[in-house]
PDB file of C-alpha atoms in Angstrom:
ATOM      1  CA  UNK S 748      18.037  51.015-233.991  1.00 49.00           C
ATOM      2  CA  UNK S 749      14.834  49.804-232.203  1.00 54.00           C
ATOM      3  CA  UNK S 750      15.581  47.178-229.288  1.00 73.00           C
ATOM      4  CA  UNK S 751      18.809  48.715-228.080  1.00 79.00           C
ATOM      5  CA  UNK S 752      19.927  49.157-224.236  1.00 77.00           C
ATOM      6  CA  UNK S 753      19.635  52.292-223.384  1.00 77.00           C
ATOM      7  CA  UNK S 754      22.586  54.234-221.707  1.00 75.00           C
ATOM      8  CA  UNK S 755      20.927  53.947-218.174  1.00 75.00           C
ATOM      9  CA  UNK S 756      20.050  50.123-219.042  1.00 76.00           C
ATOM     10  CA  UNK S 757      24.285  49.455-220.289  1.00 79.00           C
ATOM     11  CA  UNK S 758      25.255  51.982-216.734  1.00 77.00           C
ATOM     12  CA  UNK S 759      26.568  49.211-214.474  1.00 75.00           C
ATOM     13  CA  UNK S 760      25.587  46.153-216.403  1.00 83.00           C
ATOM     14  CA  UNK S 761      28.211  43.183-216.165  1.00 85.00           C
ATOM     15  CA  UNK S 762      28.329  39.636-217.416  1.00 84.00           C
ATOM     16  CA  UNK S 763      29.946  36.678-216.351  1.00 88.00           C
ATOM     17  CA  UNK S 764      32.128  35.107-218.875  1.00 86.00           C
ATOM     18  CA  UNK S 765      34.865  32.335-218.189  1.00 86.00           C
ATOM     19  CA  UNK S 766      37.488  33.936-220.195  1.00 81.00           C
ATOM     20  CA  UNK S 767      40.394  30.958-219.512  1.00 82.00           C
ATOM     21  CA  UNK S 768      39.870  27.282-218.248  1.00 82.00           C
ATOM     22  CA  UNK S 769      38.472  27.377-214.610  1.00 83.00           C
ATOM     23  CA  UNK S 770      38.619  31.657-214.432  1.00 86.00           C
ATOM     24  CA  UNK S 771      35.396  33.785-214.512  1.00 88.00           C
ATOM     25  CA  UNK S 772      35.420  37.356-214.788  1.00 88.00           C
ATOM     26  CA  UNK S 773      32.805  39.857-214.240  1.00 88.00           C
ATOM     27  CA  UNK S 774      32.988  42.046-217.867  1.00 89.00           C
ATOM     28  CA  UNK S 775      31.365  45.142-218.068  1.00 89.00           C
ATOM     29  CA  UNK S 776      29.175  45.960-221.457  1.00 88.00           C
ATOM     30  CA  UNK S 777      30.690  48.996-223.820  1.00 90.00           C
ATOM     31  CA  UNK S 778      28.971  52.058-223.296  1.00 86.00           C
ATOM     32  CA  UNK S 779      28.522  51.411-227.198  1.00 86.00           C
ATOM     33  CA  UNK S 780      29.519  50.437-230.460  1.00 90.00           C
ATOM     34  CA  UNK S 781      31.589  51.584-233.075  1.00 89.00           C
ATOM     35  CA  UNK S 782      30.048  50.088-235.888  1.00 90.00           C
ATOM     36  CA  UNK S 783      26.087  49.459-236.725  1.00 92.00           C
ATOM     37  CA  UNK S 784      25.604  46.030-234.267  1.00 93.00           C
ATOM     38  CA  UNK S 785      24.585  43.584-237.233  1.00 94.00           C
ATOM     39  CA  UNK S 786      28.451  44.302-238.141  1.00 95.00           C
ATOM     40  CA  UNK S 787      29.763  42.173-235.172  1.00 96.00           C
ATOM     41  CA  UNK S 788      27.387  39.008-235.841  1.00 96.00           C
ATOM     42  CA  UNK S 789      29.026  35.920-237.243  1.00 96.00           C
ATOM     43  CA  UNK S 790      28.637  35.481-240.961  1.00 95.00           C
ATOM     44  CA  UNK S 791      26.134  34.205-242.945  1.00 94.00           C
ATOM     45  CA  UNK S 792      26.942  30.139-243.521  1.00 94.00           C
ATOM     46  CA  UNK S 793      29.669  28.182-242.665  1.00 94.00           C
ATOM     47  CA  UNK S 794      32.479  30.175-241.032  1.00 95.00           C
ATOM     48  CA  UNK S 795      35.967  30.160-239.067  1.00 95.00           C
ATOM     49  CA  UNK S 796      36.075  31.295-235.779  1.00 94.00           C
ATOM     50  CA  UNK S 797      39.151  32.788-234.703  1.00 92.00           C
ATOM     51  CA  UNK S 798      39.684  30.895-231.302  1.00 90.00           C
ATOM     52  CA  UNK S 799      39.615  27.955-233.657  1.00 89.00           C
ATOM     53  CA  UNK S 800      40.426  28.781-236.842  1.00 89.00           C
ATOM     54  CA  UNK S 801      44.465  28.613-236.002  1.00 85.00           C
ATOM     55  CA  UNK S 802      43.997  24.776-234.505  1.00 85.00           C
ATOM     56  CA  UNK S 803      42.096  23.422-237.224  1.00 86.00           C
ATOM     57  CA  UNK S 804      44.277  24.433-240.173  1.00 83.00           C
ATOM     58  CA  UNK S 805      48.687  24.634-240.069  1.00 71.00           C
ATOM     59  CA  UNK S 806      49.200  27.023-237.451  1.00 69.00           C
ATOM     60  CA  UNK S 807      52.132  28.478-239.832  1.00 73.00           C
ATOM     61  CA  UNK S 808      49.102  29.269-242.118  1.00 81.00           C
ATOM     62  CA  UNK S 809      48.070  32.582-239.364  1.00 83.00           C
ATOM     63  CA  UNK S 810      51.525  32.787-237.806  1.00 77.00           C
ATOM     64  CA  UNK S 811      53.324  36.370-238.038  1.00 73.00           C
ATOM     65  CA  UNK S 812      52.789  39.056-241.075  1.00 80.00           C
ATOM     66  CA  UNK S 813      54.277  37.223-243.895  1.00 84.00           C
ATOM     67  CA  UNK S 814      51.012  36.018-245.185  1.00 89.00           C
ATOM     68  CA  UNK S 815      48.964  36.950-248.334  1.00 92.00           C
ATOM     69  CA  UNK S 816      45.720  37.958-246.309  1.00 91.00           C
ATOM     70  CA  UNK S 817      43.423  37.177-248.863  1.00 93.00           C
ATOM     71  CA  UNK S 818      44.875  33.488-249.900  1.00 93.00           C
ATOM     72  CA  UNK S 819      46.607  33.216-246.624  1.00 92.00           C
ATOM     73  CA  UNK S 820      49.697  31.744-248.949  1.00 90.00           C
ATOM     74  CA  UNK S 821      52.631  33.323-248.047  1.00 91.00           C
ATOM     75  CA  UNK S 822      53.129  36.804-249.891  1.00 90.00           C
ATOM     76  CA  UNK S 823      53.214  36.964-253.234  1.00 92.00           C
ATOM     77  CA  UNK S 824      51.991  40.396-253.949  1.00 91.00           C
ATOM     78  CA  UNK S 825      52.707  43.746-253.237  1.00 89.00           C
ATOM     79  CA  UNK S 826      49.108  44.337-252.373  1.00 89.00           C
ATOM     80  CA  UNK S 827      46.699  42.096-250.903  1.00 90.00           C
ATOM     81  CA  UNK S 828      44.246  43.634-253.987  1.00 92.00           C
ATOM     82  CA  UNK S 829      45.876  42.044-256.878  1.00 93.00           C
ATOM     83  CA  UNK S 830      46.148  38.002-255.500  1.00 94.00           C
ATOM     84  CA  UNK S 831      44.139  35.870-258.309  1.00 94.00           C
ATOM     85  CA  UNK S 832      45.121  32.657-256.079  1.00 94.00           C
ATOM     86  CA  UNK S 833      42.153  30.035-254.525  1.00 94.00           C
ATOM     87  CA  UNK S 834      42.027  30.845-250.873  1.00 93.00           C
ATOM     88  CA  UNK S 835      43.721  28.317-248.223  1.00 90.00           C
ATOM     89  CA  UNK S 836      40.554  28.930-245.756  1.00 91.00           C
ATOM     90  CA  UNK S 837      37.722  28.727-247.437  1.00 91.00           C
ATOM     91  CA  UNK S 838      39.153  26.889-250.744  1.00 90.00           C
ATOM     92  CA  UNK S 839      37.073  29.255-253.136  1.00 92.00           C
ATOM     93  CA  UNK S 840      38.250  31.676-255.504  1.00 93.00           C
ATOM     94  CA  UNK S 841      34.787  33.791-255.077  1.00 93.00           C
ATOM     95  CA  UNK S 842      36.610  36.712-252.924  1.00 94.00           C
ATOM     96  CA  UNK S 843      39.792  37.650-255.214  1.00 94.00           C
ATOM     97  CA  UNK S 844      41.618  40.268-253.832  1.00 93.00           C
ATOM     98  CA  UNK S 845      39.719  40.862-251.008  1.00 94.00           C
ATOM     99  CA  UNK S 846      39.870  39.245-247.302  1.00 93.00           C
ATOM    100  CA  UNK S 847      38.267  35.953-246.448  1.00 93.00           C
ATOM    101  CA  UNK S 848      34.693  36.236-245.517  1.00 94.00           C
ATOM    102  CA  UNK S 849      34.884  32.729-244.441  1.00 94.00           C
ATOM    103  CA  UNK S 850      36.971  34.342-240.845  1.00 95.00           C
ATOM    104  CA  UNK S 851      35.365  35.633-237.982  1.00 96.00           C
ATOM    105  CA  UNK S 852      38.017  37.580-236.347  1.00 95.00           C
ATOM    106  CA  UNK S 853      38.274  40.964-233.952  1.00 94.00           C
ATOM    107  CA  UNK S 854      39.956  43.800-235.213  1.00 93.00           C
ATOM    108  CA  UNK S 855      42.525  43.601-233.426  1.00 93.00           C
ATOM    109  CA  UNK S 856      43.344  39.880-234.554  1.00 93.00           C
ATOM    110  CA  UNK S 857      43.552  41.285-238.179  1.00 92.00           C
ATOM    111  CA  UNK S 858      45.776  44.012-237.171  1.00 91.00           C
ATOM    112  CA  UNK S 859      48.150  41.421-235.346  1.00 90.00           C
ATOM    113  CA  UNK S 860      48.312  40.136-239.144  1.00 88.00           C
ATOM    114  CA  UNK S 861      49.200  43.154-240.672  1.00 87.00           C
ATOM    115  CA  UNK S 862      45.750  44.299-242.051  1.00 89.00           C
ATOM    116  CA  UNK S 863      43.148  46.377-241.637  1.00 90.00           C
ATOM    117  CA  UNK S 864      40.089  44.723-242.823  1.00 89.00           C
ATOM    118  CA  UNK S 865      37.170  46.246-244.876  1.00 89.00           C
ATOM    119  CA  UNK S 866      34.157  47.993-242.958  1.00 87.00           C
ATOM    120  CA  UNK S 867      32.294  44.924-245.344  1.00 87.00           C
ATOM    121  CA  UNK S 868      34.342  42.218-243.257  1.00 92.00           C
ATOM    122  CA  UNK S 869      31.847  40.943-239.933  1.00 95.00           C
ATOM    123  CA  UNK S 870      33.805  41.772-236.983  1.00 95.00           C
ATOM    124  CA  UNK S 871      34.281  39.497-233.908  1.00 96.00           C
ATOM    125  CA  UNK S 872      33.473  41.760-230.773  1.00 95.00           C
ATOM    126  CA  UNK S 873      36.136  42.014-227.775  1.00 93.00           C
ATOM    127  CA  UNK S 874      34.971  40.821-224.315  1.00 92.00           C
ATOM    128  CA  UNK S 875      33.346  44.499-223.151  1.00 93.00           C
ATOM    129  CA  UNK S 876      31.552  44.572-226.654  1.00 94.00           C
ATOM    130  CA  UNK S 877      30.239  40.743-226.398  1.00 93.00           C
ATOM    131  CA  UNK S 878      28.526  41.503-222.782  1.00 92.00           C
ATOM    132  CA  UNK S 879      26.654  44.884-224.691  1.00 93.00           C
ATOM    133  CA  UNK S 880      25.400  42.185-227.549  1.00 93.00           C
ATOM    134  CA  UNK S 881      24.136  40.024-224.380  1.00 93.00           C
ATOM    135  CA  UNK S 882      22.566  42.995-223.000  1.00 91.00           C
ATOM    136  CA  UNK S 883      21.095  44.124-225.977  1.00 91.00           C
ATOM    137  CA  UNK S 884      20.151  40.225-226.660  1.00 92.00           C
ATOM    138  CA  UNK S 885      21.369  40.578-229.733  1.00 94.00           C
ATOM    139  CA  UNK S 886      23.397  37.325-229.006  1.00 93.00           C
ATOM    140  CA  UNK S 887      22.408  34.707-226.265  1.00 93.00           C
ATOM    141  CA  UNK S 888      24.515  34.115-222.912  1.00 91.00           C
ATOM    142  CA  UNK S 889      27.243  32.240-223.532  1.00 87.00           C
ATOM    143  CA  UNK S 890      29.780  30.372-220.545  1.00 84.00           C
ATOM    144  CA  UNK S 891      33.345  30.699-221.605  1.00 86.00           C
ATOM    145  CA  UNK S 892      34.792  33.504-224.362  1.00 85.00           C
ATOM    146  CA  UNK S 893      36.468  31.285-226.702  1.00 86.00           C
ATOM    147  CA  UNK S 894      33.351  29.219-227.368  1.00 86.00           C
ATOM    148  CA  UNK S 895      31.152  30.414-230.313  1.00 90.00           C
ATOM    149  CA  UNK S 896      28.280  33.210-230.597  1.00 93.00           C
ATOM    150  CA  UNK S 897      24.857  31.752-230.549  1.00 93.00           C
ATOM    151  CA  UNK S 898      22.791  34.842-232.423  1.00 94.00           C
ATOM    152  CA  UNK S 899      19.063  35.600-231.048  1.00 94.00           C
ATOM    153  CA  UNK S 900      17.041  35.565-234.343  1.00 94.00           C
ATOM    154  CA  UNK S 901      13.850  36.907-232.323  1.00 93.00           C
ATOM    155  CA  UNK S 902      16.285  39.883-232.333  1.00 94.00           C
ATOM    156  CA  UNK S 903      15.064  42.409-235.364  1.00 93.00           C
ATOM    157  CA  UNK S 904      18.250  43.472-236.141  1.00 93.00           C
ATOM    158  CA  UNK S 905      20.007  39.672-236.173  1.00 95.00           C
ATOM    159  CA  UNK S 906      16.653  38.466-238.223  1.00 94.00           C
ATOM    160  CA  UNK S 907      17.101  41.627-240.993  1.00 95.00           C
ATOM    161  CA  UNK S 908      20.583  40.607-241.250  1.00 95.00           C
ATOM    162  CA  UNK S 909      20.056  36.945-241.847  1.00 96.00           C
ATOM    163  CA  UNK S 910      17.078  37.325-243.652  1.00 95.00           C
ATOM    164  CA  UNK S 911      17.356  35.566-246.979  1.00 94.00           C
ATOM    165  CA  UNK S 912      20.891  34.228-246.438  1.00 93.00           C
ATOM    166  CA  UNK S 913      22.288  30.767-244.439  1.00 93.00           C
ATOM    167  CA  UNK S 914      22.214  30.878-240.864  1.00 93.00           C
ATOM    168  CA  UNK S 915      25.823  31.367-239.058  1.00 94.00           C
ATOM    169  CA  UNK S 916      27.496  27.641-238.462  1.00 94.00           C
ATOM    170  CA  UNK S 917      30.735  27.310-237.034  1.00 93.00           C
ATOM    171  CA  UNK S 918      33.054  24.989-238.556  1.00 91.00           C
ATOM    172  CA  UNK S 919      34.948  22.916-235.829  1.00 85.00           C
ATOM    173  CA  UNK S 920      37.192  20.706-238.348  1.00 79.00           C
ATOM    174  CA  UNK S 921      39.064  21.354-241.863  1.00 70.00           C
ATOM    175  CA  UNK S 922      37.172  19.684-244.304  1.00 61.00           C
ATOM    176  CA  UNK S 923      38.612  16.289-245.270  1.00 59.00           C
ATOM    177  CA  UNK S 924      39.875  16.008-249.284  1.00 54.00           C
ATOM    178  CA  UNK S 925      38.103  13.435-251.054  1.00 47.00           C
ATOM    179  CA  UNK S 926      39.891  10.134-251.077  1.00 50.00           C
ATOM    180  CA  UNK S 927      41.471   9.139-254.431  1.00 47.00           C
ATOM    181  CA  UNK S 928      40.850   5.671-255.715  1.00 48.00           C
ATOM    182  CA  UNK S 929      44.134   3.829-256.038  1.00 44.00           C
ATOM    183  CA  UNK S 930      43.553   1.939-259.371  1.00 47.00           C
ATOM    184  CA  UNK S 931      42.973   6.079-260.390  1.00 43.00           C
ATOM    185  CA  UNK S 932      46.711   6.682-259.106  1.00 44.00           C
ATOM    186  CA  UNK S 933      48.131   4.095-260.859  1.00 41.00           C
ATOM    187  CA  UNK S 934      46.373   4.393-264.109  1.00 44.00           C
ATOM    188  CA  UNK S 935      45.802   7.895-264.494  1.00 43.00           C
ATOM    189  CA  UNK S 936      44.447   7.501-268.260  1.00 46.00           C
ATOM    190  CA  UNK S 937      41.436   5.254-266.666  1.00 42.00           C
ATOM    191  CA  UNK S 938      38.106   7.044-267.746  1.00 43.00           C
ATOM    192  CA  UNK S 939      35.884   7.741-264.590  1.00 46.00           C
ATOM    193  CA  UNK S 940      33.440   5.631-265.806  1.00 46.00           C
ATOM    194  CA  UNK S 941      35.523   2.626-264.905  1.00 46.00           C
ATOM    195  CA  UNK S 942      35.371   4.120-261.477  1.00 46.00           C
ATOM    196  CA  UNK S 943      31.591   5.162-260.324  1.00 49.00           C
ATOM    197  CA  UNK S 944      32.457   6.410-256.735  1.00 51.00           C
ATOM    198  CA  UNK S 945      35.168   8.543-258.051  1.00 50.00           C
ATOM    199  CA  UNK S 946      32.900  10.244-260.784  1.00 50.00           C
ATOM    200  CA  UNK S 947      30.369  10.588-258.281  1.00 53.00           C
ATOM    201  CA  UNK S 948      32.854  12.527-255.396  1.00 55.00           C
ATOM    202  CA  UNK S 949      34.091  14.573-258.602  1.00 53.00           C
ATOM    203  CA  UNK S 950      29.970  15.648-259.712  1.00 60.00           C
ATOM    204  CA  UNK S 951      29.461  15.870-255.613  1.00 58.00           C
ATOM    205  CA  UNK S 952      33.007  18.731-255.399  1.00 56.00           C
ATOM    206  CA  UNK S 953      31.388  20.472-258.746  1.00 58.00           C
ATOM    207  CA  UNK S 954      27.943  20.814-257.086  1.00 63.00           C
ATOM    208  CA  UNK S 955      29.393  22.212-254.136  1.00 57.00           C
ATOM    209  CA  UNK S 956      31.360  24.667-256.449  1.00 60.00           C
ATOM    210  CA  UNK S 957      28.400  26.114-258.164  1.00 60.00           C
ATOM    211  CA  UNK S 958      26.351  25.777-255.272  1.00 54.00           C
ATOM    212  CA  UNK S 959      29.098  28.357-253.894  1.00 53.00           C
ATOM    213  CA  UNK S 960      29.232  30.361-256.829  1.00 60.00           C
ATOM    214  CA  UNK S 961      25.281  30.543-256.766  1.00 64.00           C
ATOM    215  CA  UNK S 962      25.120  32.032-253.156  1.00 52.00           C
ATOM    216  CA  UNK S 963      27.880  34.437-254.330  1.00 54.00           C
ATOM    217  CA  UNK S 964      25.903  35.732-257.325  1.00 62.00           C
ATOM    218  CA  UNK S 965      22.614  35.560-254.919  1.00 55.00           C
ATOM    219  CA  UNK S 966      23.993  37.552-252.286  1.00 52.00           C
ATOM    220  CA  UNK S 967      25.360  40.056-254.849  1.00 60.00           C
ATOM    221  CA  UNK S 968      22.277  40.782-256.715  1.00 70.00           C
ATOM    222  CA  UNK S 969      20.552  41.283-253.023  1.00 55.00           C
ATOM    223  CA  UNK S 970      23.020  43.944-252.502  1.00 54.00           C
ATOM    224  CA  UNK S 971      22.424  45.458-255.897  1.00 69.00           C
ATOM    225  CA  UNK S 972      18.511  45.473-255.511  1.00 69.00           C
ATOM    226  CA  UNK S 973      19.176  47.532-252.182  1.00 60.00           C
ATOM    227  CA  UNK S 974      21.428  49.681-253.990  1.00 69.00           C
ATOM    228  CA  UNK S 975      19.050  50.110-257.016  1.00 77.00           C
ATOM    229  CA  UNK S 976      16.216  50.555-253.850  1.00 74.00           C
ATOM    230  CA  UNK S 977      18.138  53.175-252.041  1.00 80.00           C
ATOM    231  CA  UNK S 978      19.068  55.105-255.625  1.00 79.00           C
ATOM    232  CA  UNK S 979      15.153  54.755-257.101  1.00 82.00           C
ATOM    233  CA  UNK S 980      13.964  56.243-253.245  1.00 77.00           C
ATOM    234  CA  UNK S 981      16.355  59.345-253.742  1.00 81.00           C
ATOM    235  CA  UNK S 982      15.049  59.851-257.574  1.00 91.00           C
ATOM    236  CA  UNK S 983      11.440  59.613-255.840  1.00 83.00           C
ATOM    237  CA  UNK S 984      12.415  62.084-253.484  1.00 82.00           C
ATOM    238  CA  UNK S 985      14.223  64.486-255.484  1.00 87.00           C
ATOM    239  CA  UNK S 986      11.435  64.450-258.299  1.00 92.00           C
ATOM    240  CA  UNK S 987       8.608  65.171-255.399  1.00 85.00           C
ATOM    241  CA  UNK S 988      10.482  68.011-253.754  1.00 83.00           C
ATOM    242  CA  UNK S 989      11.003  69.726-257.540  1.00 88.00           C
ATOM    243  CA  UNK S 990       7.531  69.126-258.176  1.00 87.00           C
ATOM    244  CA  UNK S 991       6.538  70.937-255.087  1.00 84.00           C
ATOM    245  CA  UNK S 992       8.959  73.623-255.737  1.00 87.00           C
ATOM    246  CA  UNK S 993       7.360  74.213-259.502  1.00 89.00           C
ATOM    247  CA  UNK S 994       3.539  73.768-257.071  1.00 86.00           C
ATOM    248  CA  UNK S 995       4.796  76.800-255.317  1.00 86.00           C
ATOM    249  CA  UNK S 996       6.740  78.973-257.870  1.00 87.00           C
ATOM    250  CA  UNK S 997       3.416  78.493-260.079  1.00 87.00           C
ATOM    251  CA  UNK S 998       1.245  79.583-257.051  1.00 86.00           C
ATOM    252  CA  UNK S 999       3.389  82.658-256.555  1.00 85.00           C
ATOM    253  CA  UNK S1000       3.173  83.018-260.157  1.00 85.00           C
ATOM    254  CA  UNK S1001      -0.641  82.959-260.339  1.00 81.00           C
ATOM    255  CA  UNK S1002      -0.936  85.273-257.624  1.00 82.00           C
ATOM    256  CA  UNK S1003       1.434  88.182-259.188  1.00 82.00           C
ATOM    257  CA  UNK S1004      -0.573  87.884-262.132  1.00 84.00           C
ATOM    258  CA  UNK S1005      -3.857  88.229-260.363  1.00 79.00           C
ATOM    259  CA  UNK S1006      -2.149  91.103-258.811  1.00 74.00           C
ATOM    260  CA  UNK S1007      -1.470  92.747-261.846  1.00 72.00           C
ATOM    261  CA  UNK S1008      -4.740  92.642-263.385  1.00 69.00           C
ATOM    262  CA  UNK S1009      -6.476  94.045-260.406  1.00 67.00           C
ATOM    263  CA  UNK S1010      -4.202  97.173-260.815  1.00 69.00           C
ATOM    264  CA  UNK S1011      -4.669  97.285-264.515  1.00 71.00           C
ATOM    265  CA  UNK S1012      -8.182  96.963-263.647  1.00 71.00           C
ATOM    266  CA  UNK S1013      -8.082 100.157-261.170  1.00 70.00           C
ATOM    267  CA  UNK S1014      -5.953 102.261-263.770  1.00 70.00           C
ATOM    268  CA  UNK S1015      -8.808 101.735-266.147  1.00 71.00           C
ATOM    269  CA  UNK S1016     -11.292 102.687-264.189  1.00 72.00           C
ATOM    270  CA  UNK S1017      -9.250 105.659-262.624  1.00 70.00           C
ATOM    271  CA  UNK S1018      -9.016 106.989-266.254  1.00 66.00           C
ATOM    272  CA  UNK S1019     -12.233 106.286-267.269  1.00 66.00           C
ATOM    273  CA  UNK S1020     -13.091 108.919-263.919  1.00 67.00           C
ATOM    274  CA  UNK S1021     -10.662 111.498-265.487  1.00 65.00           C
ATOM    275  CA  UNK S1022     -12.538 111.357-268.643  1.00 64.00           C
ATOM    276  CA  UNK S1023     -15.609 112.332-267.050  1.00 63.00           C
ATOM    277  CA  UNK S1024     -14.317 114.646-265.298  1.00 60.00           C
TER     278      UNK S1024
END
């Protein structure tokens, strides 16, 4: 990909990074990465780090193996494939079966929880892969490791990425549930149109709902169009190679017949000298 350091550029480059209160250490930049670099940027919208993800919700929520990865209840399935539950991070039921896209973790912090994600899932870089994103500017400079990744949208690579979807922002605080009118409590029969500010939380929660379900079904039919884009371009392809194929077997074609008839041609004629003869 265009904009990348270069091998002699990466040779020797180091960044400073405080990687503990009050200790700065001189990191060296990864010769390279594993994956495609837009697959270590945070994701699209609002997101969990993980140097903050364990303080801001139960830290018996991420503690040990014995969690469902995908609702982060504990386990109730033999595979994390077939939970149907809501998810205890993100509070959606929009990635069934699947890990939380909601978490912006490091491989290894999955693997510390039992899992191997999906190549899909963004991946938090270590400390060695962070200072070859801050080489490559791919990410800005940032002062201590725990802290989150500011992205460089001049960047091609971060702006293709983002492009059409939410910018990354870091959520710093569980969101809180909406308060529940008393009266509500004690009367539970008590239509909501006794109680304005409670019907109006309860439309403002549904909004957010489809509002999530909408970016969902958005980002899904983006990857679908690139699909479709990628499958049409190979049809294109495929039908203009044949085509040139048929261009050249009718050429060849042409030309043994043209070859023919110039020896039928000089068989007549060599006759026709017999005759006289």
């Amino acid at each position: 990909m265009d904009m990348l350091p270069s091998a002699e550029e990466l040779k020797g480059s180091k960044i400073d990074i405080e990687v503990s209160p009050g200790v700065v250490k001189r990191i060296p930049a990864a010769e390279g990465l594993k994956r495609e670099v837009e697959r270590y940027l945070p994701p699209s919208g609002r997101y969990y780090d993980q140097n903050t993800v364990e303080a801001i919700f139960a830290s018996s929520i991420f503690a040990g193996r014995g969690r469902c990865v995908s609702c982060w209840s504990p386990k109730h399935v033999l595979s994390m494939r077939r939970c149907k539950r809501q998810c205890c991070v993100c509070g959606t039921e929009e990635h069934l079966g699947l890990e939380c896209p909601a978490l912006y973790a490091t491989w290894r912090w999955w693997r510390e929880h039992g899992h191997t994600p999906s190549p899909a899932i963004q991946s938090r870089p270590t400390t060695a892969q962070l200072a070859y994103l801050i080489v490559a500017k791919v990410v800005k400079p940032i002062e201590n490791i725990q802290g989150p990744l500011i992205v460089n949208m001049d960047h091609p690579a971060v702006r293709e990425f983002y492009q059409g979807k939410a910018a990354p922002e870091v959520i710093l605080s569980q969101p809180k549930e909406p308060e529940v009118d008393t009266d509500a409590r004690v009367h539970p029969n008590t239509s909501n149109h006794d109680h304005p500010d409670l019907a109006h939380r309860h439309c403002l929660d549904h909004i957010r709902q489809l509002e999530n379900k909408i970016g969902a079904m958005e980002n899904r039919i983006q990857s679908m169009e690139s699909t479709l884009n990628i499958v049409l371009d190979a049809i294109r392809d495929t039908i203009l190679d044949q085509t040139h194929k048929n261009e050249e077997r009718l050429t060849a074609l042409e030309y043994t017949l043209g070859m023919g008839e110039v020896k039928t041609s000089e068989e007549r004629r060599s006759l026709e000298d017999d005759a006289d003869d």
